Amino acid sequence: MTWEETIRFIRTQPEYKYLVDKAYFEEDLILNVQRFMQSDEFRETLKLLNQYQPNAKTILDIGSGNGISAVALALEGYTVVSIEPDSSDTVGAGAIRKLKTHYNLDNLEVYEAFAEELQLPNDSFDIVYARQCMHHAYDLGKFVAEASRVTKKNGLFITIRDHVIFNKNDKEWFLENHPLQKFYGGENAFKPTEYKNAMENAGLEIKKEMKYYDSVINYFPSTKEEITNIFQLSKSKAITHLNNKIGILSKISFLQKLYLKKIGLNKKNFYDENKIPGRMYSYLCIKK
Ligand SMILES: C[S@@+](CC[C@H](N)C(=O)[O-])C[C@H]1O[C@@H](n2cnc3c(N)ncnc32)[C@H](O)[C@@H]1O
């Protein structure tokens, strides 16, 4: 199946409803944009854009898919160029053009292109943004070099939610667990060192590496509260379990600590990104 066929297929399957919803794969393109704009991820991204490029006017959105971010950024007032190699009307450039017409956006241009072959002038954008796209690069070095080439000096290159793997087995584990890989086979991921080497080789200074648990940008649709509360909840459950075993003695904090240690329930183990297949990272770089 192609990527487009995969998305059309999963829309018909009830077991993929949550994924379709949370990954903005609905057929209703406008609804996807509205929901993306209200997301904690997008709000947090806007904060970072304002913090690192407060006077930015122009953005290149690489690999825009069905256009959620390109359109959202244009609606926020940026002048946006969107590039997307897939021409489809539901997950590609066709979808973005439909949204451009719907919202009457003069400040959004759409081109069908790969990041590795940008037909755009040097030093043209204040910000170059790529959401869930860099890990699809067919040539990571070229992808990042081209992104850097079109970024203005002191401009921002921001990559969001890219899958990360640590070794060969970890990559196999990620691919086996990816919900759509069995349909379209197009998933990929790189090691953090591969992303960072590509950035440094392209003349970019890495200002921030956001590991999985560092930002809601990565772990959305989970919220900050959920991520914090789920640990507290697990601790309470463990203490209840202890109470069932030893009764009133479970109130003694020393015994609680000993028990939590015995069952290995601590923050370090709990928030262990190694337990998440293909956990996502985000990067902020400044063009030197
Ligand atoms: C997971 S989708 C993300 C789409 C969109 N950015 C989003 O967050 O919803 C990855 C997108 O990257 C595009 N893509 C794949 N390889 C690419 C490349 N080498 N250069 C630019 N875009 C690419 C795909 O066509 C697809 O639309």
XYZ file of C-alpha atoms and ligand atoms in Angstrom:
315
model
C 0.000 0.000 0.000
C 1.123 3.584 -0.547
C 1.066 6.074 2.349
C -2.164 7.569 0.970
C -3.817 4.126 0.615
C -2.727 3.309 4.181
C -4.341 6.439 5.606
C -7.545 5.915 3.590
C -7.666 2.308 4.823
C -7.113 3.012 8.535
C -9.858 5.657 8.460
C -12.299 2.791 7.832
C -10.983 0.619 10.683
C -12.421 1.242 14.185
C -9.232 0.013 15.926
C -7.286 2.910 14.325
C -9.761 5.612 15.393
C -7.516 6.910 18.200
C -4.490 7.104 15.891
C -6.452 8.806 13.083
C -7.725 11.311 15.602
C -4.447 12.051 17.406
C -2.262 12.065 14.286
C -4.617 14.463 12.450
C -5.396 11.922 9.703
C -9.119 12.735 9.483
C -10.604 13.217 6.023
C -11.838 16.610 7.234
C -8.706 18.687 6.583
C -10.062 21.790 8.307
C -10.847 19.869 11.486
C -7.246 18.542 11.521
C -5.868 22.095 11.324
C -8.202 23.372 14.047
C -7.261 20.550 16.395
C -3.546 20.913 15.670
C -3.696 24.654 16.405
C -5.287 23.967 19.793
C -2.739 21.298 20.741
C -0.227 21.676 23.587
C 2.429 20.673 21.072
C 1.726 23.576 18.721
C 1.408 26.090 21.565
C 4.754 24.964 22.972
C 6.308 25.163 19.493
C 5.085 28.744 19.050
C 6.676 29.649 22.394
C 10.034 28.331 21.184
C 9.731 30.130 17.825
C 9.048 33.387 19.673
C 11.856 32.786 22.129
C 14.510 31.960 19.519
C 13.299 34.126 16.568
C 11.035 36.857 17.961
C 11.175 38.927 14.759
C 10.755 36.072 12.299
C 8.476 36.598 9.312
C 9.307 33.758 6.922
C 9.100 30.003 7.510
C 9.856 27.011 5.341
C 7.836 23.964 6.421
C 9.556 20.816 5.130
C 7.453 17.712 4.471
C 4.138 19.322 5.381
C 1.986 16.213 4.774
C -1.691 17.209 4.814
C -0.731 20.781 5.750
C -1.612 21.061 9.440
C 1.549 22.954 10.431
C 2.026 24.944 7.202
C -1.532 26.254 7.431
C -1.379 26.803 11.202
C 1.822 28.838 10.847
C 0.310 30.869 7.987
C -2.790 31.531 10.105
C -0.449 32.720 12.874
C 0.760 35.383 10.428
C 4.036 33.941 9.135
C 4.790 33.938 5.410
C 5.093 30.208 4.760
C 6.587 28.113 2.005
C 5.510 24.499 2.266
C 7.307 21.679 0.496
C 5.855 18.186 0.277
C 6.889 15.461 -2.214
C 3.541 13.615 -2.093
C 0.971 15.143 -4.446
C -2.083 13.496 -2.844
C -5.291 15.376 -2.097
C -5.691 13.815 1.309
C -2.169 13.504 2.783
C -0.011 15.623 0.463
C 0.396 18.823 -1.534
C -3.156 18.570 -2.950
C -4.542 18.689 0.595
C -2.410 21.734 1.459
C -3.632 23.556 -1.677
C -7.256 22.818 -0.705
C -6.610 24.359 2.714
C -4.856 27.354 1.159
C -7.993 27.997 -0.902
C -10.342 27.388 2.023
C -8.531 29.866 4.283
C -7.716 32.225 1.394
C -4.039 32.310 2.353
C -1.926 34.665 0.220
C 0.975 34.044 2.594
C 1.283 30.313 1.820
C 3.047 28.785 -1.207
C 3.138 25.036 -1.847
C 5.770 23.123 -3.841
C 6.099 19.427 -4.526
C 9.712 18.682 -3.633
C 12.054 16.616 -1.491
C 14.120 18.392 1.161
C 17.309 17.020 -0.399
C 16.570 18.905 -3.663
C 15.227 22.306 -2.637
C 14.920 24.667 -5.579
C 15.055 27.682 -3.280
C 17.645 30.464 -2.930
C 20.314 30.549 -0.207
C 19.586 32.387 3.067
C 15.850 32.878 2.411
C 14.045 31.910 5.631
C 14.093 33.162 9.228
C 12.903 29.724 10.336
C 13.069 26.287 8.738
C 10.703 23.853 10.457
C 10.245 20.118 9.922
C 7.655 18.082 11.838
C 7.993 14.299 11.874
C 9.862 14.515 8.600
C 13.667 14.477 9.030
C 13.653 10.752 9.909
C 12.183 10.110 6.420
C 15.244 11.674 4.730
C 16.599 9.485 1.935
C 19.938 11.247 2.492
C 20.106 12.750 5.980
C 23.292 14.756 5.299
C 21.799 16.354 2.174
C 18.427 16.942 3.850
C 20.003 18.933 6.673
C 22.573 20.664 4.409
C 19.777 21.920 2.140
C 17.697 23.051 5.114
C 20.707 24.935 6.454
C 21.539 26.457 3.056
C 18.127 28.125 2.778
C 18.095 29.295 6.435
C 19.253 32.903 6.950
C 22.417 33.516 9.000
C 21.393 33.424 12.700
C 18.079 31.902 11.596
C 16.465 28.903 13.285
C 16.308 25.295 12.089
C 13.779 23.417 14.224
C 12.990 19.735 13.849
C 10.089 18.266 15.758
C 9.217 14.722 16.801
C 11.789 12.664 14.933
C 12.120 8.990 15.736
C 15.358 8.056 17.455
C 17.013 4.643 17.734
C 20.142 3.644 19.657
C 21.309 0.542 17.770
C 20.311 -2.080 15.166
C 18.102 -4.136 17.515
C 16.430 -1.011 18.804
C 15.599 -0.040 15.202
C 14.098 -3.477 14.475
C 12.057 -3.215 17.681
C 10.803 0.235 16.610
C 9.818 -0.965 13.115
C 8.033 -4.039 14.511
C 6.040 -1.842 16.876
C 5.161 0.984 14.482
C 1.397 0.708 13.888
C 1.528 1.530 10.147
C 4.845 0.008 9.060
C 3.175 -3.325 8.170
C 0.963 -1.508 5.627
C 3.331 0.870 3.850
C 6.862 -0.029 4.958
C 8.163 3.552 4.762
C 9.240 4.153 8.369
C 12.756 5.050 9.408
C 14.762 6.441 12.328
C 18.333 7.594 13.011
C 20.614 7.694 16.044
C 20.863 11.033 17.897
C 24.547 11.218 16.875
C 23.549 10.888 13.198
C 21.093 13.790 13.452
C 23.600 15.903 15.384
C 26.532 15.154 13.061
C 24.390 16.122 10.057
C 23.495 19.404 11.773
C 27.039 20.268 12.791
C 28.386 19.353 9.322
C 25.793 21.698 7.804
C 27.075 24.706 9.779
C 24.334 24.627 12.409
C 24.903 25.212 16.099
C 22.707 22.898 18.196
C 21.090 25.023 20.911
C 18.721 22.454 22.337
C 18.264 18.710 22.087
C 14.866 17.828 23.521
C 14.797 14.172 24.497
C 11.480 12.356 24.709
C 10.472 13.331 28.254
C 11.953 16.853 28.015
C 8.995 18.345 26.151
C 5.294 17.920 25.483
C 6.248 18.536 21.840
C 7.579 14.965 21.798
C 5.140 13.100 24.014
C 1.899 14.823 22.907
C -0.976 13.632 22.900
C -0.009 12.838 26.504
C -0.062 16.001 28.586
C 2.490 17.239 31.135
C -0.040 16.496 33.904
C -0.642 12.932 32.685
C 3.073 12.228 32.480
C 3.585 13.490 36.061
C 0.416 11.968 37.518
C 0.934 8.521 36.080
C 4.080 8.083 38.193
C 2.282 9.216 41.376
C -0.597 6.859 40.524
C 1.748 3.887 40.096
C 3.368 4.727 43.444
C -0.035 4.872 45.189
C -1.021 1.538 43.636
C 2.206 -0.040 44.874
C 1.629 1.295 48.417
C -1.946 -0.079 48.363
C -0.491 -3.428 47.336
C 1.968 -3.213 50.249
C -0.920 -2.376 52.580
C -2.733 -5.524 51.448
C 0.364 -7.519 52.354
C 1.522 -6.003 55.667
C -1.433 -3.866 56.813
C -0.831 -0.845 59.057
C 2.970 -1.256 58.859
C 2.736 -0.001 55.263
C 2.278 3.519 56.711
C 5.938 3.567 57.791
C 7.754 5.619 55.203
C 11.004 3.644 55.560
C 9.145 0.415 54.681
C 7.442 2.136 51.759
C 10.830 3.271 50.406
C 12.272 -0.211 50.862
C 9.314 -1.766 49.019
C 9.465 0.722 46.124
C 13.193 0.016 45.845
C 12.547 -3.750 45.844
C 10.031 -3.525 42.988
C 12.258 -0.992 41.131
C 9.675 1.801 41.099
C 11.645 5.041 40.909
C 11.547 8.037 38.565
C 14.656 6.934 36.668
C 13.172 3.528 35.806
C 9.709 4.881 35.239
C 10.709 7.653 32.829
C 13.055 5.442 30.843
C 12.841 6.352 27.160
C 14.499 3.034 26.280
C 11.120 1.453 26.981
C 9.468 3.449 24.182
C 10.027 2.107 20.653
C 11.403 4.857 18.375
C 10.910 7.550 21.060
C 10.821 11.025 19.463
C 13.312 13.880 19.873
C 13.249 17.520 18.758
C 16.167 19.838 17.955
C 16.712 23.588 17.800
C 19.702 24.893 15.847
C 20.979 28.310 14.848
C 22.659 28.793 11.461
C 26.183 30.094 12.024
C 5.015 11.545 9.055
S 4.676 12.624 7.726
C 4.595 14.187 8.561
C 3.764 15.176 7.833
C 3.570 16.507 8.536
N 4.808 17.218 8.704
C 2.888 16.294 9.861
O 3.551 16.464 10.885
O 1.707 15.935 9.891
C 6.199 12.749 6.855
C 6.095 13.595 5.608
O 7.400 13.798 5.074
C 7.320 13.671 3.670
N 8.675 13.278 3.213
C 9.183 12.036 3.117
N 10.451 12.095 2.682
C 10.744 13.409 2.520
C 11.898 14.100 2.076
N 13.004 13.456 1.744
N 11.831 15.450 1.999
C 10.717 16.103 2.343
N 9.593 15.497 2.775
C 9.612 14.163 2.855
C 6.261 12.633 3.424
O 5.722 12.711 2.125
C 5.264 12.943 4.526
O 4.285 13.839 4.113
